[in-house]
CSV table of C-alpha atoms in Angstrom, one decimal:
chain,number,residue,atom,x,y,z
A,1,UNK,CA,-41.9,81.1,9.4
A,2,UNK,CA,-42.6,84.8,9.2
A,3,UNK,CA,-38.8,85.6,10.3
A,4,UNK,CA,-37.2,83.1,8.0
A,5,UNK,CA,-39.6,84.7,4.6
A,6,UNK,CA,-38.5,87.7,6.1
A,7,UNK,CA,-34.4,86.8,6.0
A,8,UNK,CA,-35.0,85.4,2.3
A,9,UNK,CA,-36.7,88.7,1.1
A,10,UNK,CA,-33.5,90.5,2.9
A,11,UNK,CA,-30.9,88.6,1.6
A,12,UNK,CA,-32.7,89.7,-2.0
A,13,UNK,CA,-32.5,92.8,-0.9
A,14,UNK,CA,-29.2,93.4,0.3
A,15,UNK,CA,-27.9,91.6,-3.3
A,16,UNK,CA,-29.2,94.5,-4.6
A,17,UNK,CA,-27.4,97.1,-2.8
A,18,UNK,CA,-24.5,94.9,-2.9
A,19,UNK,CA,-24.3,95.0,-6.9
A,20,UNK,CA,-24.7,98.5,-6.6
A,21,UNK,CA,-21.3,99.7,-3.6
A,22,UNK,CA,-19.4,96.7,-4.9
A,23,UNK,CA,-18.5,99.4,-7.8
A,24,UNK,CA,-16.4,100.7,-5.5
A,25,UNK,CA,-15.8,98.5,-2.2
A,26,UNK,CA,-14.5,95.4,-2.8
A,27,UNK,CA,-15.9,91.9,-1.9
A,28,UNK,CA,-14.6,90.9,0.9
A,29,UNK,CA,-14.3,94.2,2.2
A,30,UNK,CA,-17.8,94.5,1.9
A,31,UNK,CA,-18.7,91.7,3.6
A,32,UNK,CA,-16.4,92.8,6.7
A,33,UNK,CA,-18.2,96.3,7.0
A,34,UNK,CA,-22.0,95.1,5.9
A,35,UNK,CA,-21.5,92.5,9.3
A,36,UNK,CA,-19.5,95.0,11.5
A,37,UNK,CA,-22.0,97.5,10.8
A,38,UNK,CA,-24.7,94.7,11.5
A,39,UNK,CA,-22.7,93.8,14.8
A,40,UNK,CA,-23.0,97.3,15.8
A,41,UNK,CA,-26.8,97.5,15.6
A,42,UNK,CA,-27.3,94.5,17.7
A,43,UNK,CA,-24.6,95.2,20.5
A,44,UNK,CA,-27.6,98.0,22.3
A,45,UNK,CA,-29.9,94.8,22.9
A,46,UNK,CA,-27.7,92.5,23.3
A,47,UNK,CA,-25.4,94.3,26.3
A,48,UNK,CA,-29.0,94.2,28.3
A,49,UNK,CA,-29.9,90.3,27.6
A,50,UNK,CA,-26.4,89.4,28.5
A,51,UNK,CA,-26.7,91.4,32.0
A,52,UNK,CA,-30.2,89.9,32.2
A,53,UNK,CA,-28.8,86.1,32.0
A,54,UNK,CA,-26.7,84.9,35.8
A,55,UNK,CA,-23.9,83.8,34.2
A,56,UNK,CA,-22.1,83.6,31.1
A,57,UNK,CA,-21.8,80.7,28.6
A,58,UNK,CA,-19.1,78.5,29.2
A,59,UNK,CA,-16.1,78.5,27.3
A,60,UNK,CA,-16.8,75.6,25.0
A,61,UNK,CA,-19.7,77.0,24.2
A,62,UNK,CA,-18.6,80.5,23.5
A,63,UNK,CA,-16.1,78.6,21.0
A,64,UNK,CA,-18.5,76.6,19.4
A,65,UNK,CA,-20.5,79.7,18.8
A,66,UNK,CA,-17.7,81.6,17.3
A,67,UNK,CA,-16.7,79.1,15.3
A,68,UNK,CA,-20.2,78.7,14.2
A,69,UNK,CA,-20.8,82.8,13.5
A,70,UNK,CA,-17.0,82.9,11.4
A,71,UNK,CA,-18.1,80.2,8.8
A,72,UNK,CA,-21.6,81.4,8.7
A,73,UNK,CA,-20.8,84.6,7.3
A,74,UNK,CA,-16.7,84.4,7.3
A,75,UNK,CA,-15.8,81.0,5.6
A,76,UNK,CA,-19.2,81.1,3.3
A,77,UNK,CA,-18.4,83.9,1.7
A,78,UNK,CA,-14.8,83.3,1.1
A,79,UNK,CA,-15.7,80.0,-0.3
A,80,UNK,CA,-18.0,81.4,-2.1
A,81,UNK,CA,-15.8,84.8,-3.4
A,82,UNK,CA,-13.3,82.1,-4.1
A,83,UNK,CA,-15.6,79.8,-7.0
A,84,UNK,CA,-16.9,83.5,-8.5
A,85,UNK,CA,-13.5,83.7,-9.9
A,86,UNK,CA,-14.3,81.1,-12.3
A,87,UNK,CA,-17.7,80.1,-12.4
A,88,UNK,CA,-20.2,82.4,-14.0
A,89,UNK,CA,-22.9,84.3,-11.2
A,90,UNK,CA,-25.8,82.0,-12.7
A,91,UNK,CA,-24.7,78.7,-12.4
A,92,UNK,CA,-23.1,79.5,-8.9
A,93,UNK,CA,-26.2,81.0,-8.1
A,94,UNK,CA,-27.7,77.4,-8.9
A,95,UNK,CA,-25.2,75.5,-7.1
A,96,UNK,CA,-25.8,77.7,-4.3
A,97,UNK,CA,-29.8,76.8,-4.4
A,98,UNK,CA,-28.9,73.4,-3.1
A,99,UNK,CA,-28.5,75.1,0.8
A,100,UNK,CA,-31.7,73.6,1.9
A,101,UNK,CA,-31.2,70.0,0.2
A,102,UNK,CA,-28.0,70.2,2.0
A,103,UNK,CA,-29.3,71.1,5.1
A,104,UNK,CA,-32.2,68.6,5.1
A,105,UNK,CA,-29.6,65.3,4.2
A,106,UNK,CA,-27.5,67.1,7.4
A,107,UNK,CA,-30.5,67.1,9.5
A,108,UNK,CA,-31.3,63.8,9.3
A,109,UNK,CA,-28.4,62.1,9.1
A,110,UNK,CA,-27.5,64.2,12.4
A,111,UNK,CA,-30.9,63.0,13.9
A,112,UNK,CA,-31.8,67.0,14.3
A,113,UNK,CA,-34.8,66.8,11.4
A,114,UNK,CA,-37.2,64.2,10.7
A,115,UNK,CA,-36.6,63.1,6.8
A,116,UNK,CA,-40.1,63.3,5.1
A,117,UNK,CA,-41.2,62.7,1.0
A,118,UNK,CA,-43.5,66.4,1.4
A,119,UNK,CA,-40.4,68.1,3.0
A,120,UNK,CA,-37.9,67.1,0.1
A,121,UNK,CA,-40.7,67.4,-2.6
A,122,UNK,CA,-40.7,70.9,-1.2
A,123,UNK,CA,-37.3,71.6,-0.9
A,124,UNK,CA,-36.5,69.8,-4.7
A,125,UNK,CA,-39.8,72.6,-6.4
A,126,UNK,CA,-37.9,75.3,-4.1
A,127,UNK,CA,-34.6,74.8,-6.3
A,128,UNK,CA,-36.4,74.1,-9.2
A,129,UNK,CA,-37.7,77.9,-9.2
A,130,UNK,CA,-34.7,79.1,-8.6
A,131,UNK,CA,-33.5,77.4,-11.5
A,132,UNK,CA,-35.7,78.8,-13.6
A,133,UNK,CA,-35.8,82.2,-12.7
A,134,UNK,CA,-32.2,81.8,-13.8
A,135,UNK,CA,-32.6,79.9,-17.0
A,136,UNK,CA,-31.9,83.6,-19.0
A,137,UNK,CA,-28.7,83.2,-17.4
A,138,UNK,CA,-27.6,80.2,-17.4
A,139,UNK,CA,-28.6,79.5,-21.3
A,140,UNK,CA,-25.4,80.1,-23.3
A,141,UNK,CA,-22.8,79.9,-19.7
A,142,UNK,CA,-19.9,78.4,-19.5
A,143,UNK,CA,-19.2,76.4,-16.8
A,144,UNK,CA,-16.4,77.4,-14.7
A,145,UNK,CA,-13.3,74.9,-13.4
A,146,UNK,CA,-14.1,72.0,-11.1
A,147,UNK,CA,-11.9,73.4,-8.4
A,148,UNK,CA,-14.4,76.5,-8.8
A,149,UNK,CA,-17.7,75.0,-9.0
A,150,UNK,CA,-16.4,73.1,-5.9
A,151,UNK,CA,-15.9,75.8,-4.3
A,152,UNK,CA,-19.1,77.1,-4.4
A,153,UNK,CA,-20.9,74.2,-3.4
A,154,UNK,CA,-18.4,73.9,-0.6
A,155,UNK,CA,-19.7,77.2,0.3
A,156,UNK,CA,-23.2,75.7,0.4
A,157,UNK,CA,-22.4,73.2,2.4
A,158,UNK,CA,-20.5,75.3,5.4
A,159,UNK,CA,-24.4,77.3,5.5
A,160,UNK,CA,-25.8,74.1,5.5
A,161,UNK,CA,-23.8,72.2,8.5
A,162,UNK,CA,-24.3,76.0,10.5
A,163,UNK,CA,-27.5,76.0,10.1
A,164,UNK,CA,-28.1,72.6,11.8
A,165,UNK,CA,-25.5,72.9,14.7
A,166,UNK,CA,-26.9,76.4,15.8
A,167,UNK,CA,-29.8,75.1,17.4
A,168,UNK,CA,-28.6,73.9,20.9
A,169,UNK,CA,-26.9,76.9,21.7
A,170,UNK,CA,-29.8,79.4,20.3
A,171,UNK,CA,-32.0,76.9,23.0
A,172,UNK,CA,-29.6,78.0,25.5
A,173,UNK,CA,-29.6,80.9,24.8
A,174,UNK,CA,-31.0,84.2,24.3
A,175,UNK,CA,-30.8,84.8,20.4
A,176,UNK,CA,-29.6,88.7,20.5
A,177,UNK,CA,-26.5,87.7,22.0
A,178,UNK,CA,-25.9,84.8,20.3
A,179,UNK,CA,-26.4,86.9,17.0
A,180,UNK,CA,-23.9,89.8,17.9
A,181,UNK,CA,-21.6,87.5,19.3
A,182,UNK,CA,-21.3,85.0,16.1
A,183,UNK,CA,-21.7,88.3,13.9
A,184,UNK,CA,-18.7,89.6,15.8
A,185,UNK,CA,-16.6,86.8,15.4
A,186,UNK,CA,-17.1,86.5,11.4
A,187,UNK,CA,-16.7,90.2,11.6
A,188,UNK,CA,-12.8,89.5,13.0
A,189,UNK,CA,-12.3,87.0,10.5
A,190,UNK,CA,-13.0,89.2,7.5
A,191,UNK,CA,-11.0,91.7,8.6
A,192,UNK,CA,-8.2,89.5,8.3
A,193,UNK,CA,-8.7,87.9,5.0
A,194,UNK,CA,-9.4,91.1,3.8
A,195,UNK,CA,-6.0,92.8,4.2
A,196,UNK,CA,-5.2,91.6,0.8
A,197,UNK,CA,-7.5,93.6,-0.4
A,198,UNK,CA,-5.8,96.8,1.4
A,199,UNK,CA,-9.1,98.2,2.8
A,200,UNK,CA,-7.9,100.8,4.9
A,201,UNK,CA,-6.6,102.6,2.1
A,202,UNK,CA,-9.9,101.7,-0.1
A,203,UNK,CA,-12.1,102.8,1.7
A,204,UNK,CA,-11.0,106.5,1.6
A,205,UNK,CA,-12.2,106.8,-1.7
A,206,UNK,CA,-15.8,105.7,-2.1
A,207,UNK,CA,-18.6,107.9,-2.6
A,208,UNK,CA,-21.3,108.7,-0.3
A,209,UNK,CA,-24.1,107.0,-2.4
A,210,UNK,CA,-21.8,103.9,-2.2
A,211,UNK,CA,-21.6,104.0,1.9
A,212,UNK,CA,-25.3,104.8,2.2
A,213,UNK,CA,-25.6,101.3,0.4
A,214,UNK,CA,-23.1,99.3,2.8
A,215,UNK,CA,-25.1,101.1,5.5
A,216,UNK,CA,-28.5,99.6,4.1
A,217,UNK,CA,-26.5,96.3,3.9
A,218,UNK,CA,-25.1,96.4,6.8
A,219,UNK,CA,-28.3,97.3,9.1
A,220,UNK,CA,-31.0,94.9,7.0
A,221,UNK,CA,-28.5,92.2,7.5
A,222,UNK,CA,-28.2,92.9,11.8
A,223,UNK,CA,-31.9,92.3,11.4
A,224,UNK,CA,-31.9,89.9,9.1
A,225,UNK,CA,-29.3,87.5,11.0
A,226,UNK,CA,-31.4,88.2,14.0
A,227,UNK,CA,-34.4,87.0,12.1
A,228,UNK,CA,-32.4,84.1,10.7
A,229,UNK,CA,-31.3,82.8,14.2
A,230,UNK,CA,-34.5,83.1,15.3
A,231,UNK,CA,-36.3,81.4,13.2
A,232,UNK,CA,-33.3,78.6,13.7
A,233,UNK,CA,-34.7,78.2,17.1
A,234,UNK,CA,-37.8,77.8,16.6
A,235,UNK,CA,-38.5,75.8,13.8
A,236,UNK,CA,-36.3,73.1,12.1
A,237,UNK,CA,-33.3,74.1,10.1
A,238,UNK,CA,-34.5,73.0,6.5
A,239,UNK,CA,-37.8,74.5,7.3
A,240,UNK,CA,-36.0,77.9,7.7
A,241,UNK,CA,-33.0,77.6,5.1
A,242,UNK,CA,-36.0,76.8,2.1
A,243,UNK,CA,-37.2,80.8,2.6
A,244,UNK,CA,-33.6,81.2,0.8
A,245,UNK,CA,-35.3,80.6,-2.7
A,246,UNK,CA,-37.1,83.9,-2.4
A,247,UNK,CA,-33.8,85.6,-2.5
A,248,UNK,CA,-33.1,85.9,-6.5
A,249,UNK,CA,-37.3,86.3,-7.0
A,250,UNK,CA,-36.7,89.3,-5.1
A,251,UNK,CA,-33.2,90.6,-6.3
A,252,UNK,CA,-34.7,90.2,-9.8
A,253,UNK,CA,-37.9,92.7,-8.7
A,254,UNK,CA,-36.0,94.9,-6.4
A,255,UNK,CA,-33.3,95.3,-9.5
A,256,UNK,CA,-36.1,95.4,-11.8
A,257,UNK,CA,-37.6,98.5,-10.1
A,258,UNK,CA,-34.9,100.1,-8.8
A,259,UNK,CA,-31.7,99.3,-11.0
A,260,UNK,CA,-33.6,99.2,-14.4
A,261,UNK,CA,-32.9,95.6,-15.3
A,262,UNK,CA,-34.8,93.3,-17.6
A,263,UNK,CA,-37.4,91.2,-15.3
A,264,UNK,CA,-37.0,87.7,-16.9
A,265,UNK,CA,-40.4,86.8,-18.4
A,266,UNK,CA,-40.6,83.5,-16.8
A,267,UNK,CA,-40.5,84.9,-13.6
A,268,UNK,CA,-44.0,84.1,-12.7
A,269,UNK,CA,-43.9,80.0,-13.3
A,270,UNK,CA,-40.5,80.5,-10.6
A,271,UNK,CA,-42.8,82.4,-8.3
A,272,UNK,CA,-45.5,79.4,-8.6
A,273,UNK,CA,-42.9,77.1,-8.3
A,274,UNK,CA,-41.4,78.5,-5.4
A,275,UNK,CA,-44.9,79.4,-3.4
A,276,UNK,CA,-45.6,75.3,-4.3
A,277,UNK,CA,-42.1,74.2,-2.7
A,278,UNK,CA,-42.8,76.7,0.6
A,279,UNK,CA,-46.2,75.4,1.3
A,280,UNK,CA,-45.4,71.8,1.1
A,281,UNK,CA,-41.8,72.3,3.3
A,282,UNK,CA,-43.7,74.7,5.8
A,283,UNK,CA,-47.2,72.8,5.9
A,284,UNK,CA,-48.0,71.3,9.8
A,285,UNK,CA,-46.4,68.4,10.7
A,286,UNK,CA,-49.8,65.6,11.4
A,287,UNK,CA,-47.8,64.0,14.0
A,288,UNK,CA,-44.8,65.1,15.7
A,289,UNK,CA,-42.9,68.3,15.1
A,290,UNK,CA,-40.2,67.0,12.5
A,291,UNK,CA,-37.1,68.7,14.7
A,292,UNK,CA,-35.6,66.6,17.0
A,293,UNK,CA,-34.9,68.1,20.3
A,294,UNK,CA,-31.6,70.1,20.0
């Protein structure tokens, strides 16, 4: 539980430093260096876990973890790049906020998570905090196309349907590898996509202010993935994906206190809200532990 608050507060975090060197590096170019840069802080532990284990993952499994690590962090955020086009940041923020609903209906219906009334009551306050620490924004936004919005939720769902199959493999095994590997492979597929953003040539002209914040982004998110993955194995995925409603509570403080911008005043009944949703999604299961055995 500690790992996944921790990943949520990150996320927050790195949002902030985000809006701050996507002045000058583009989006998906970003995203390619924050995770190769987050790849590169976890290859010196995970080169001595892999020499550790007697033999490497199989094939299919080294697939399945790839594929797993490129819409993660590859596919999300193209999806999600893709429905910023058109729909305003508050409303896909919102849409967004679903993750955990999505990831609890995926759960179950995968038999992976038991399905509980407390759980969803705690998931459904969760996304009703985030709401309103949004309402400033979203009062007076137009809504963006369909093929937009859809987009986004898209995105939502890809985080969602990750988050649930990662847990065999992370059983399997050890999570530093697993971590650098997926981040690796997400890493190669923004690279790609990014080419049409002609980052070689882009990146020859931002600031040093603006690298020191990709390299903030870039080594909070190593850790925070790490984090993320291992709270994935230990606990069940809607558990751990609910910690994501403390991201825009602390974008709005960190940009609050470091970025000058207005705190919304109803930011205290969407930090009550969200502390409600947490303790009744995270509070002890009386009989048996609501993930199903991987």
């Amino acid at each position: 539980m500690l790992a996944a608050a921790a990943t949520g507060v990150q996320v927050g975090a790195a949002i902030v430093a985000s809006r701050f060197a996507v002045a000058e590096v583009p989006p998906l170019t970003l995203a390619m260096l924050r995770y190769a840069i987050g790849f590169c802080c976890l290859l010196p532990f995970a080169v001595p876990a892999l020499r550790a284990m007697r033999t490497l993952p199989p094939a299919r499994d080294l697939l399945a973890m790839a594929a797993l690590g490129t819409g993660q962090f590859g596919i999300l955020i193209a999806l999600l790049n893709a429905g910023l086009r058109t729909v305003p940041a508050a409303p896909a923020a919102l849409l967004f906020s679903l993750f955990p609903l999505l990831t609890l209906l995926l759960a179950a219906a995968l038999g992976r998570e038991q399905f509980s009334l407390r759980l969803l009551a705690g998931v459904l306050l969760s996304i009703a905090g985030v709401a309103v620490s949004l309402l400033p924004k979203l009062h007076g936004a137009h809504g963006g196309s369909w093929w937009g919005e859809l987009a986004v939720l898209a995105s939502a769902c890809v985080g969602a349907l990750c988050s649930v199959l990662y847990r065999p493999y992370l059983q399997r095994y050890p999570t530093v590898p697993v971590s650098a590997f997926a981040m690796l492979a997400s890493v190669l597929f923004l690279a790609a996509i990014a080419s049409g953003e002609d980052w070689p040539a882009r990146l020859r002209g931002v600031s040093p202010p603006a690298w020191g914040a990709v390299a903030f982004v870039g080594l909070s998110s190593g850790i925070g993935y790490f984090w993320w993955l291992y709270a994935l194995k230990h606990e069940s995925p809607t558990r751990v994906t609910v910690f994501l409603a403390l991201n825009p509570v602390t974008a709005a403080l960190l940009g609050w206190s470091l970025l000058g911008e207005p705190l919304p005043a109803q930011m205290l009944g969407a930090l009550v809200l969200i502390a409600a949703g947490l303790a009744l999604a995270t509070w002890p299961p009386s009989a048996k532990r609501q993930a199903a055995p991987g």
